[in-house]
Coordinates of C-alpha atoms and ligand atoms in Angstrom, one line a residue:
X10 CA 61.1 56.2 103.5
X11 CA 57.5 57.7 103.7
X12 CA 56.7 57.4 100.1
X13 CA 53.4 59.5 98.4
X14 CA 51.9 58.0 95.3
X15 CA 49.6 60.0 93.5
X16 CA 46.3 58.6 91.3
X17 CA 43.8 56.2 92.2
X18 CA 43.7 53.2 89.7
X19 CA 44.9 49.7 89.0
X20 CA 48.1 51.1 88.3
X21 CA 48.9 52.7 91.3
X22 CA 47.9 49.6 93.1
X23 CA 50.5 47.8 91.5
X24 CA 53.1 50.4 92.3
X25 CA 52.2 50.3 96.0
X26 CA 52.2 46.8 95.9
X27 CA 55.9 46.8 94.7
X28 CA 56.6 49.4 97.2
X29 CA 55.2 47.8 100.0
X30 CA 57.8 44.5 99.0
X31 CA 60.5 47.4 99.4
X32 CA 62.9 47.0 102.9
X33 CA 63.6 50.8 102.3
X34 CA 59.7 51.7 102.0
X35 CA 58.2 52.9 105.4
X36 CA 54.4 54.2 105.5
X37 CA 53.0 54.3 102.1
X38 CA 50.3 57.0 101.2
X39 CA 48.1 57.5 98.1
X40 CA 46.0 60.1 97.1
X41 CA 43.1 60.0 95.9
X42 CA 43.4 56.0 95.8
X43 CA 40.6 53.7 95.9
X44 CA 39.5 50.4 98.2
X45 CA 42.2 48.0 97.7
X46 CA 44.7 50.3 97.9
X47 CA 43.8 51.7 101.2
X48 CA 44.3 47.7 102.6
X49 CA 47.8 49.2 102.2
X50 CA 48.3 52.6 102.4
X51 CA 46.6 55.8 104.4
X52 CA 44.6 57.2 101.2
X53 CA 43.2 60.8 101.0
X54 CA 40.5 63.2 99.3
X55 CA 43.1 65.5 97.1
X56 CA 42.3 65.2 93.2
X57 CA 45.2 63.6 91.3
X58 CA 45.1 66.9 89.5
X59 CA 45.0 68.9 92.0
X60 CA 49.1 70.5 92.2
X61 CA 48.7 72.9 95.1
X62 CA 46.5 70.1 96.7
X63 CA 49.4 67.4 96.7
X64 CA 51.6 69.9 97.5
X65 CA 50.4 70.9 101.0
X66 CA 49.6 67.1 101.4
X67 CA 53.0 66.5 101.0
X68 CA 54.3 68.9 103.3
X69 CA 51.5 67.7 106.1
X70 CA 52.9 64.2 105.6
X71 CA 56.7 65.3 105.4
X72 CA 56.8 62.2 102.9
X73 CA 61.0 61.2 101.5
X74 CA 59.3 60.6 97.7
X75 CA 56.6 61.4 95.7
X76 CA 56.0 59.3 92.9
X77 CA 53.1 60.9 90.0
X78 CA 51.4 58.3 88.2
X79 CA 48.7 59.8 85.9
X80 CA 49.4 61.6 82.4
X81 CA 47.5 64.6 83.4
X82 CA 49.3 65.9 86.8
X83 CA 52.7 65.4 84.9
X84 CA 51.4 66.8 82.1
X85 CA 50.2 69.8 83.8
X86 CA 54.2 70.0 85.9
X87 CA 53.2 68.6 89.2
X88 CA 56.7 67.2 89.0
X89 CA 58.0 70.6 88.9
X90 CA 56.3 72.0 91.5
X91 CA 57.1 69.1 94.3
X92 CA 60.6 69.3 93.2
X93 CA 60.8 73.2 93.5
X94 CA 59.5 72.5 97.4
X95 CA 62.4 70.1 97.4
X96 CA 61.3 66.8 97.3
X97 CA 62.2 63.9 96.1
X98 CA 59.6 63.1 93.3
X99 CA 59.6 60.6 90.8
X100 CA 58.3 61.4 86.9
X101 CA 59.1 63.5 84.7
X102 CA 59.0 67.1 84.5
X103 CA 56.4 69.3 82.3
X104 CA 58.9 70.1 79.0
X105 CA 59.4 66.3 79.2
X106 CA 56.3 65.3 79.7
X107 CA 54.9 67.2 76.5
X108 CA 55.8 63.7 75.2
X109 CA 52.7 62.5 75.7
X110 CA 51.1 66.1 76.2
X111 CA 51.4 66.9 72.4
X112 CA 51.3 64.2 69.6
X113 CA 52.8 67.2 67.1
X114 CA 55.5 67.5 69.7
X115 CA 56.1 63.7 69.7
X116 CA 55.8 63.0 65.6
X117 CA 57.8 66.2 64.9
X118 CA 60.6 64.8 67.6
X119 CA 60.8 61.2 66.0
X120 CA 60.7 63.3 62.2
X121 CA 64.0 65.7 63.1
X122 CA 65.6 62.5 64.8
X123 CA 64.6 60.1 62.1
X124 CA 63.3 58.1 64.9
X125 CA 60.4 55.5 62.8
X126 CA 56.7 56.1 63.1
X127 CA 54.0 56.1 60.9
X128 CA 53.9 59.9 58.0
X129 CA 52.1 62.6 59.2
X130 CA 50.8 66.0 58.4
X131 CA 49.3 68.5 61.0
X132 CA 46.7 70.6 60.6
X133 CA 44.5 73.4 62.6
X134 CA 41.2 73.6 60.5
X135 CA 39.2 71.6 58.9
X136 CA 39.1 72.9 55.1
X137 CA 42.6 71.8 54.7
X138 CA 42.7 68.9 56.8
X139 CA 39.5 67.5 54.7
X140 CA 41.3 68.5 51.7
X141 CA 44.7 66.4 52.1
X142 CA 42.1 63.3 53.6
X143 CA 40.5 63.8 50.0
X144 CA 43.8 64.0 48.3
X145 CA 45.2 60.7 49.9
X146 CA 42.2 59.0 49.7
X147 CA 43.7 56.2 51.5
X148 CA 41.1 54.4 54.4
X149 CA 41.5 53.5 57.1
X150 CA 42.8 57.1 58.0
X151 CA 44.5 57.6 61.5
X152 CA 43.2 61.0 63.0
X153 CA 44.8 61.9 66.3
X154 CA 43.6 65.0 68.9
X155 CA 46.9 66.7 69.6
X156 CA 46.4 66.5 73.3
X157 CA 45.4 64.5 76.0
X158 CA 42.1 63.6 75.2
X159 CA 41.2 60.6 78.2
X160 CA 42.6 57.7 75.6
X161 CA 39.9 58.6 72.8
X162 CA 41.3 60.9 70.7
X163 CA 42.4 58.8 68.4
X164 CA 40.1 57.8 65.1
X165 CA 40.7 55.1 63.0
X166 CA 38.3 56.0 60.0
X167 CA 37.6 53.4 57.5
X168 CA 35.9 55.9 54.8
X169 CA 35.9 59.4 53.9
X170 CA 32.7 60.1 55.2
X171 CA 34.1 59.2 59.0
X172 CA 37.4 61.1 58.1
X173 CA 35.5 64.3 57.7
X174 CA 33.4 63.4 60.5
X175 CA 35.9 63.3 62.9
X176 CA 38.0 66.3 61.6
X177 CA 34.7 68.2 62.3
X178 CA 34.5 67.4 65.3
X179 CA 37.9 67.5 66.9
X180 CA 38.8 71.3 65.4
X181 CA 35.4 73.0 64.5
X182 CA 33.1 71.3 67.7
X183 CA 36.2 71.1 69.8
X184 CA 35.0 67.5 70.9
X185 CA 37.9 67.2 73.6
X186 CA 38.5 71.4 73.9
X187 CA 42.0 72.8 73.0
X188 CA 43.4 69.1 72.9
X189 CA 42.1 68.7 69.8
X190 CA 41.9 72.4 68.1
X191 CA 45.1 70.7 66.2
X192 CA 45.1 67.0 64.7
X193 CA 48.0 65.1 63.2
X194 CA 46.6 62.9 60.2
X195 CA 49.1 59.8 59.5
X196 CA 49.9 56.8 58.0
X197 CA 47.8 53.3 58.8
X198 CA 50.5 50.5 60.1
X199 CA 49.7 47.5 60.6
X200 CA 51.5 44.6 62.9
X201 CA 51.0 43.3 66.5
X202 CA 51.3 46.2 68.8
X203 CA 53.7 45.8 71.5
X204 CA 54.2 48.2 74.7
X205 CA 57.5 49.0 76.3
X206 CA 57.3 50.6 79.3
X207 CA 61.2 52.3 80.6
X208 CA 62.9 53.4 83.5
X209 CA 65.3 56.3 82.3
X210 CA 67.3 58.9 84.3
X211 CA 68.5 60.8 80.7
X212 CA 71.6 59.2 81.1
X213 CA 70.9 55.5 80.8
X214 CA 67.5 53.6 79.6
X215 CA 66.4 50.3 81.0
X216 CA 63.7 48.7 79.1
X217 CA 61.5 46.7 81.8
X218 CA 59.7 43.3 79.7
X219 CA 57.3 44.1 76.9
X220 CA 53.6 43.4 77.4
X221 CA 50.4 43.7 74.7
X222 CA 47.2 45.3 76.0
X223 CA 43.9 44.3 75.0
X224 CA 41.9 47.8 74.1
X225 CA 38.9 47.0 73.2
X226 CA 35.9 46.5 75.0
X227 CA 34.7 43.0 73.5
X228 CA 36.1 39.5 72.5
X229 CA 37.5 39.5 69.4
X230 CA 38.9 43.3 69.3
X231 CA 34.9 44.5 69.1
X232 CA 33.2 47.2 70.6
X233 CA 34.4 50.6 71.5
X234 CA 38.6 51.3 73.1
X235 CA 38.7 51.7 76.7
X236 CA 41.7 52.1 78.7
X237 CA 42.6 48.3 78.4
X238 CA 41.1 45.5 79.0
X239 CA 44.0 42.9 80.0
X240 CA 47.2 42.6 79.1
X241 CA 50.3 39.8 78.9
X242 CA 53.5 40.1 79.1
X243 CA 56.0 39.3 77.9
X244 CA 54.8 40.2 74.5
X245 CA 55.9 37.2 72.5
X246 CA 56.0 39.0 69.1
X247 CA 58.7 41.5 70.8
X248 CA 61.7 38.8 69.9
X249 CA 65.5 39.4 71.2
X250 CA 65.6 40.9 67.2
X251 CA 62.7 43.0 67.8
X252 CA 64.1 44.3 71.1
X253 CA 67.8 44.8 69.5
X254 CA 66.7 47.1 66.9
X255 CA 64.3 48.9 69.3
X256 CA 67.1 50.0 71.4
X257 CA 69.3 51.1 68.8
X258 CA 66.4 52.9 66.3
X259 CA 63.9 53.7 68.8
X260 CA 64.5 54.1 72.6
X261 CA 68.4 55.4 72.7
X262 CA 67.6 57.8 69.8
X263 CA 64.6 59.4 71.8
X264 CA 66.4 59.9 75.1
X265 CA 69.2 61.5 73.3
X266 CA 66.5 63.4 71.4
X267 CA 65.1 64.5 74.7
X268 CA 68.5 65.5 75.9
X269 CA 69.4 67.3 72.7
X270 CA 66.2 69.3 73.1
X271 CA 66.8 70.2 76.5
X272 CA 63.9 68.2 77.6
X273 CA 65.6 65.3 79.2
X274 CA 63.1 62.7 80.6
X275 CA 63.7 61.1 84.0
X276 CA 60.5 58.6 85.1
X277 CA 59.1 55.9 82.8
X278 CA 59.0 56.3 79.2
X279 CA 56.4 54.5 77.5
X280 CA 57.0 53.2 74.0
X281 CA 54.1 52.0 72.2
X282 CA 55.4 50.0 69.3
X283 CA 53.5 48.3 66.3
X284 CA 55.9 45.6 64.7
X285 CA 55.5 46.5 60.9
X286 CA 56.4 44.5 57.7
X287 CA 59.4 47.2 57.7
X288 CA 60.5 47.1 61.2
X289 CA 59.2 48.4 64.2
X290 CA 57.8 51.7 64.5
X291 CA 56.3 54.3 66.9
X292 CA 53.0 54.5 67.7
X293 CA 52.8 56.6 70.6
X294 CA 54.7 57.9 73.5
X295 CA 53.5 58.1 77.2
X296 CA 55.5 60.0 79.9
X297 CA 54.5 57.2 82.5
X298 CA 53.7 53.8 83.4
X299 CA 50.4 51.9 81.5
X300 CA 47.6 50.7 82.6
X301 CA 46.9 47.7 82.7
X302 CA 50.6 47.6 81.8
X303 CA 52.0 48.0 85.0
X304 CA 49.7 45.2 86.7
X305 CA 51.8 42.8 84.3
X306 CA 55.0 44.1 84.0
X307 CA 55.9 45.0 87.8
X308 CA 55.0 41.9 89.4
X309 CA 57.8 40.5 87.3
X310 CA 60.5 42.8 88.4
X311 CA 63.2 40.9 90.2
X312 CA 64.6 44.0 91.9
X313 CA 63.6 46.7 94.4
X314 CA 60.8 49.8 92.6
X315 CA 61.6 52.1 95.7
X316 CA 65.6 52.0 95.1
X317 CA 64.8 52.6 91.3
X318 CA 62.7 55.4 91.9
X319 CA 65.6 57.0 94.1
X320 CA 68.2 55.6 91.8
X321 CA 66.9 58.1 89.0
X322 CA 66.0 60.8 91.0
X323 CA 70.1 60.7 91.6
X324 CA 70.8 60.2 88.2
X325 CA 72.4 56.8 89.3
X326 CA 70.1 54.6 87.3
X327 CA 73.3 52.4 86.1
X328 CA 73.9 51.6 89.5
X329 CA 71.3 49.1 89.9
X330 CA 70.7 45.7 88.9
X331 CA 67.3 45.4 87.6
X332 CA 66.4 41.8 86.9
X333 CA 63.1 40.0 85.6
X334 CA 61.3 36.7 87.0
X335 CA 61.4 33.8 84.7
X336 CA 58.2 33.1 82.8
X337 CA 54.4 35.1 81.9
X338 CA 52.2 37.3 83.4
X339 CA 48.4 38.1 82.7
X340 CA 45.7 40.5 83.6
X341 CA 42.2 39.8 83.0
X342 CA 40.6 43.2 84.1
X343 CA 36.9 42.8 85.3
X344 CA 34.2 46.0 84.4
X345 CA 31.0 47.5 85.4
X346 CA 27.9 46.7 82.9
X347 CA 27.8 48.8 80.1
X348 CA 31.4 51.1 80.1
X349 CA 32.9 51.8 78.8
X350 CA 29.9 53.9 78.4
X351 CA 27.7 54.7 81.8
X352 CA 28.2 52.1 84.1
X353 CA 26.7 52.4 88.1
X354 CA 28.6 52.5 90.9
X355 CA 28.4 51.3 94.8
X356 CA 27.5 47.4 93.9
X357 CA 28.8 45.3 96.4
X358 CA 31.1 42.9 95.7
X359 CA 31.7 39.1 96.8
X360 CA 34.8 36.5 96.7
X361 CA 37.6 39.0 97.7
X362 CA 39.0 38.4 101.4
X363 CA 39.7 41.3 103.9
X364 CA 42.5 42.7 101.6
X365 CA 40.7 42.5 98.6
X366 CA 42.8 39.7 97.3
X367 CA 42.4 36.3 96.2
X368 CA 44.4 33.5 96.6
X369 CA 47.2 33.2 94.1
X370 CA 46.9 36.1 92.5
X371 CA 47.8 40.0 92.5
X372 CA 44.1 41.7 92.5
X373 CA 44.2 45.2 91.6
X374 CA 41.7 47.5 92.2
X375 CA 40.7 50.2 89.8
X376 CA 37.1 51.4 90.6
X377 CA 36.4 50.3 94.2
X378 CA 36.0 51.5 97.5
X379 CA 36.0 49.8 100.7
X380 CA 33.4 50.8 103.2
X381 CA 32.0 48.7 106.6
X382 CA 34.2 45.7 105.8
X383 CA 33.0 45.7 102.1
X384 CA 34.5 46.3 98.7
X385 CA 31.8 48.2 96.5
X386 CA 32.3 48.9 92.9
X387 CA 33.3 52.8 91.9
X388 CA 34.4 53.3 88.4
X389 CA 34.4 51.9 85.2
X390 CA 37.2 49.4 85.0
X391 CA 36.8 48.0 88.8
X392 CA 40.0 45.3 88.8
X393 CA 42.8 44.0 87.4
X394 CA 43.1 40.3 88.3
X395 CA 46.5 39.2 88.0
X396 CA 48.5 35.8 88.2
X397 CA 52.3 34.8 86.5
X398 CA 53.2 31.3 86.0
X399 CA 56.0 29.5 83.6
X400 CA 53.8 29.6 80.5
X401 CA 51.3 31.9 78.8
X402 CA 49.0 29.8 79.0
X403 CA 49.2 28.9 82.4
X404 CA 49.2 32.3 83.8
X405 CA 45.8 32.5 82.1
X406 CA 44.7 29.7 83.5
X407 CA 45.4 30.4 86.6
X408 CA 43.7 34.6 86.2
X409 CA 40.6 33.0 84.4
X410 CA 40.4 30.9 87.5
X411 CA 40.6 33.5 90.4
X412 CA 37.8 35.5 88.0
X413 CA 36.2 33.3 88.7
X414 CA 35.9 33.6 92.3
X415 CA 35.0 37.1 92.1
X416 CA 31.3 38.5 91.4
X417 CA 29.5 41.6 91.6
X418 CA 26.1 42.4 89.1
X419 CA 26.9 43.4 85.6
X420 CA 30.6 42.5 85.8
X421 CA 31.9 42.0 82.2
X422 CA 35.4 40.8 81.5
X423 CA 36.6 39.3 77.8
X424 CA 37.4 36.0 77.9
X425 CA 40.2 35.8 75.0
X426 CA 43.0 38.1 77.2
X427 CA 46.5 36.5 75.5
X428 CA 44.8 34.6 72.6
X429 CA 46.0 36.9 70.1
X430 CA 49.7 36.2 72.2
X431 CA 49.3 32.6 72.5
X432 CA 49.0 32.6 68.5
X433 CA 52.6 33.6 68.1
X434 CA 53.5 29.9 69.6
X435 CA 52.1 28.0 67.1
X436 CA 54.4 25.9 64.7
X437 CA 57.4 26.3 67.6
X438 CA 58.4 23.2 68.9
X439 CA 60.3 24.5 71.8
X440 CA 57.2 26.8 72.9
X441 CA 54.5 23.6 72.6
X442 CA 52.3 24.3 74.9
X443 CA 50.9 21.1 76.0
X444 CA 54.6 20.3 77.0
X445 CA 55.0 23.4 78.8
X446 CA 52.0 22.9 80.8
X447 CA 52.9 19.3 81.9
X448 CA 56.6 21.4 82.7
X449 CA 54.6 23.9 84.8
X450 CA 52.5 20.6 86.6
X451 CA 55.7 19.0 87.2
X452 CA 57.3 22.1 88.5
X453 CA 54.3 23.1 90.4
X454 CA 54.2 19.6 91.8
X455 CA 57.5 19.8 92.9
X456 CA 57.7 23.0 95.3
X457 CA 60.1 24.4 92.6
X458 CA 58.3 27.1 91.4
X459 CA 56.9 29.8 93.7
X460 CA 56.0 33.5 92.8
X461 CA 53.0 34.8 94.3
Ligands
LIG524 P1 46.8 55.6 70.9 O1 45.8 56.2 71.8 O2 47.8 56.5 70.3 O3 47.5 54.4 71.6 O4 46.0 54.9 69.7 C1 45.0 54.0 70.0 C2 45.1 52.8 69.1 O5 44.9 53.2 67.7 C3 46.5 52.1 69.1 O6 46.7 51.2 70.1 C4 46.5 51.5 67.7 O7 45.8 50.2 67.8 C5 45.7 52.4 66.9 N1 46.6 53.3 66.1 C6 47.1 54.5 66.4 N2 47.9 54.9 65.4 C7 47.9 54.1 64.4 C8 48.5 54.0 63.1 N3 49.2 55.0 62.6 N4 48.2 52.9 62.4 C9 47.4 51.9 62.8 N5 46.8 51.9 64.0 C10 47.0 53.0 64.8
LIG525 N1 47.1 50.9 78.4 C1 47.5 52.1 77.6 C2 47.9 53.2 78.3 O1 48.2 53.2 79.5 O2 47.9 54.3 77.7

């Protein structure tokens, strides 16, 4: 199969890298895509938002599958119209999408199908939205932009003062336009977060392994959110417990939701989950795969993306056995100085061989672009560097190390990605690390163990 993927970020590197492992994928496009990507697959100019654009690209290529990564194209029912032209495209459609489109959408789904997340009220001006903050007068407050709002319209506000701040200026300044001319106000959980990423065709959902990102920009959990700065997986507070009563009160109940609404999803369904003092409830939904999810979770998967992708196109997800390598996975991503506020672009960068890879691990690339032999820096977060091993602890190890090889000026990368995860270890025999680790030497030492 000719297979098109459309976006341009760590992500979608790590799909076409799954892809390109596939027997059944042929030539692998991406549009726009960026400089490691195009190490392995033809890349072109069209937006990732651009429908008629991919459209028409599609046709030129007479691609088998079209696989939309991004929230926005699916969003906006790029889904619909590739399908309508008859191809085979994987994500879901626009009324499914709204999932992640619209948070009153999502909150009053998980309300009518008493599906757990945090209380909620929604409002569409200010007077009234100030008022209830005022009446609660519980801090932090959790205000949320109704729409997609490029991963920052959500506020956590620890006093009034901020609360009304940021209801002004979501509905009356219209800081992220329509998306946020209607705000949900709810409930502060607390609890490890967890994300759960799912392959779903309506009729069957397959959770893939849980992972933790790592939003913020500093050590520690300080500085501003950006779209993630590393990730783990598996997540080791998401226990087999955890993951029981997930399926039965969180992930079953919202596909049948879906179906019961006429909305029935077919892609990935993202689940992000905090693990509360009463059970586990929903954060947020996303109609697609994370990122830096994805740069953890797929390398993992013991089974073949391309014949997935088909699988629930057909509606025949239960037909395939989808199976998980033993052991961890981690992704340290590196940045450009200063985002995730303004960062420049076009620095060159050294370490990476002709592929863009180092050895023994997975580099993705987010913001680059490779021009005369070289890999130059184009966007904010620039690369996901990846590595799995048999412990935590070692698969950090092993993405510090190949960091490490890496420069370009101003790269910034935290250096505690998984020490929040590691934590859950302590006071378990069976998980000691220190034993684990001599484990990992011995397996290591002994050809057993071999996933790159
Ligand atoms: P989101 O963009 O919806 O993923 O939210 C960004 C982050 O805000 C989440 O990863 C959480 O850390 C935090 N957050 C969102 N909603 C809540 C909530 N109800 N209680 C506590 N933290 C929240
Ligand atoms: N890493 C979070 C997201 O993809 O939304």
């Amino acid at each position: 199969m000719n297979i098109l993927v459309v976006g341009g970020g760590g992500r979608e590197h790590a799909i076409i890298m799954k892809l390109h492992e596939s027997p059944k994928a042929d030539k692998l496009y991406c549009t726009p895509g960026n400089g490691g990507i195009s190490r392995y697959a033809e890349c072109f100019d069209v937006s990732a938002t651009d429908i008629d654009g991919v459209v028409a690209l599609a046709k030129k290529l007479k691609v088998d599958m079209v696989v939309v990564a991004p929230d926005d194209p699916l969003v906006m029912g790029m889904v619909d119209a590739l399908q309508a032209e008859g191809f085979m495209t994987f994500g879901p459609k626009k009324d499914a999408a709204i999932i992640e489109g619209s948070k009153v959408f999502s909150k009053e789904l998980m309300k009518k199908y008493n599906i757990p997340t945090a209380k909620y009220e929604v409002f569409n001006d200010s007077e009234s939205a100030i008022a209830y903050l005022k009446e609660q007068n519980t801090y932090p407050a959790v205000i949320k932009a109704d729409g997609l709002a490029l991963g920052k319209g959500v506020i956590l506000a620890q006093d009034e003062a901020e609360a009304v701040k940021a209801v002004k200026s979501m509905i009356d300044d219209k800081q992220f336009g329509e998306s946020s001319s209607t705000v949900v106000i709810e409930e502060f959980l607390t609890g490890p977060e967890v994300s759960v990423l799912s392959f779903t065709d309506g009729k069957i959902i397959v959770p893939m392994i849980s992972s933790m990102d790592h939003k913020r920009a500093y050590d520690n959990d300080e500085g501003l959110n950006t779209g993630g700065m590393g990730t783990v997986a598996p997540n080791p507070y998401y226990t087999d417990e955890v993951a029981k009563e997930c399926m039965e009160k969180i992930f079953i109940p919202t596909m049948n939701a879906m179906n019961a609404e006429g909305r029935t999803f077919e892609g990935c369904l993202y689940f992000g989950l905090m693990i509360t003092p009463n059970g586990p409830k929903v954060i947020e939904y996303n109609c697609r795969f994370g990122d830096p999810e994805t740069q953890v979770v797929l390398p993992m998967l013991d089974a073949d993306l391309c014949e997935i992708f088909e699988a629930i196109y057909n509606h025949k997800l239960a037909d395939v056995n989808i199976g998980w390598k033993t052991g961890y996975c981690a992704c340290v991503v590196m940045a450009s100085g200063g985002y995730p506020l303004s960062y420049p672009k076009g620095i060159e960068m050294s370490g990476m061989d002709e592929n863009g890879q180092v050895e023994n691990a997975f580099v993705y690339h987010a913001g680059t672009k490779y021009e005369n032999g070289k890999f130059l820096t184009n966007g904010g977060r620039v690369l996901g560097v990846t590595c799995n091993s048999l412990t935590l602890q070692g698969a950090l190890n092993k993405a510090y190390d190949a960091v490490s090889k890496i420069t370009f000026d101003g790269a910034h990368f935290r250096r505690d990605i998984g020490k929040r995860a590691l934590k859950a270890f302590e006071g378990h025999d069976l998980l000691d690390l220190e034993y684990k680790q001599d484990m990992e030497d011995y397996i290591e030492e002994n050809g057993v163990y071999l996933r790159q």
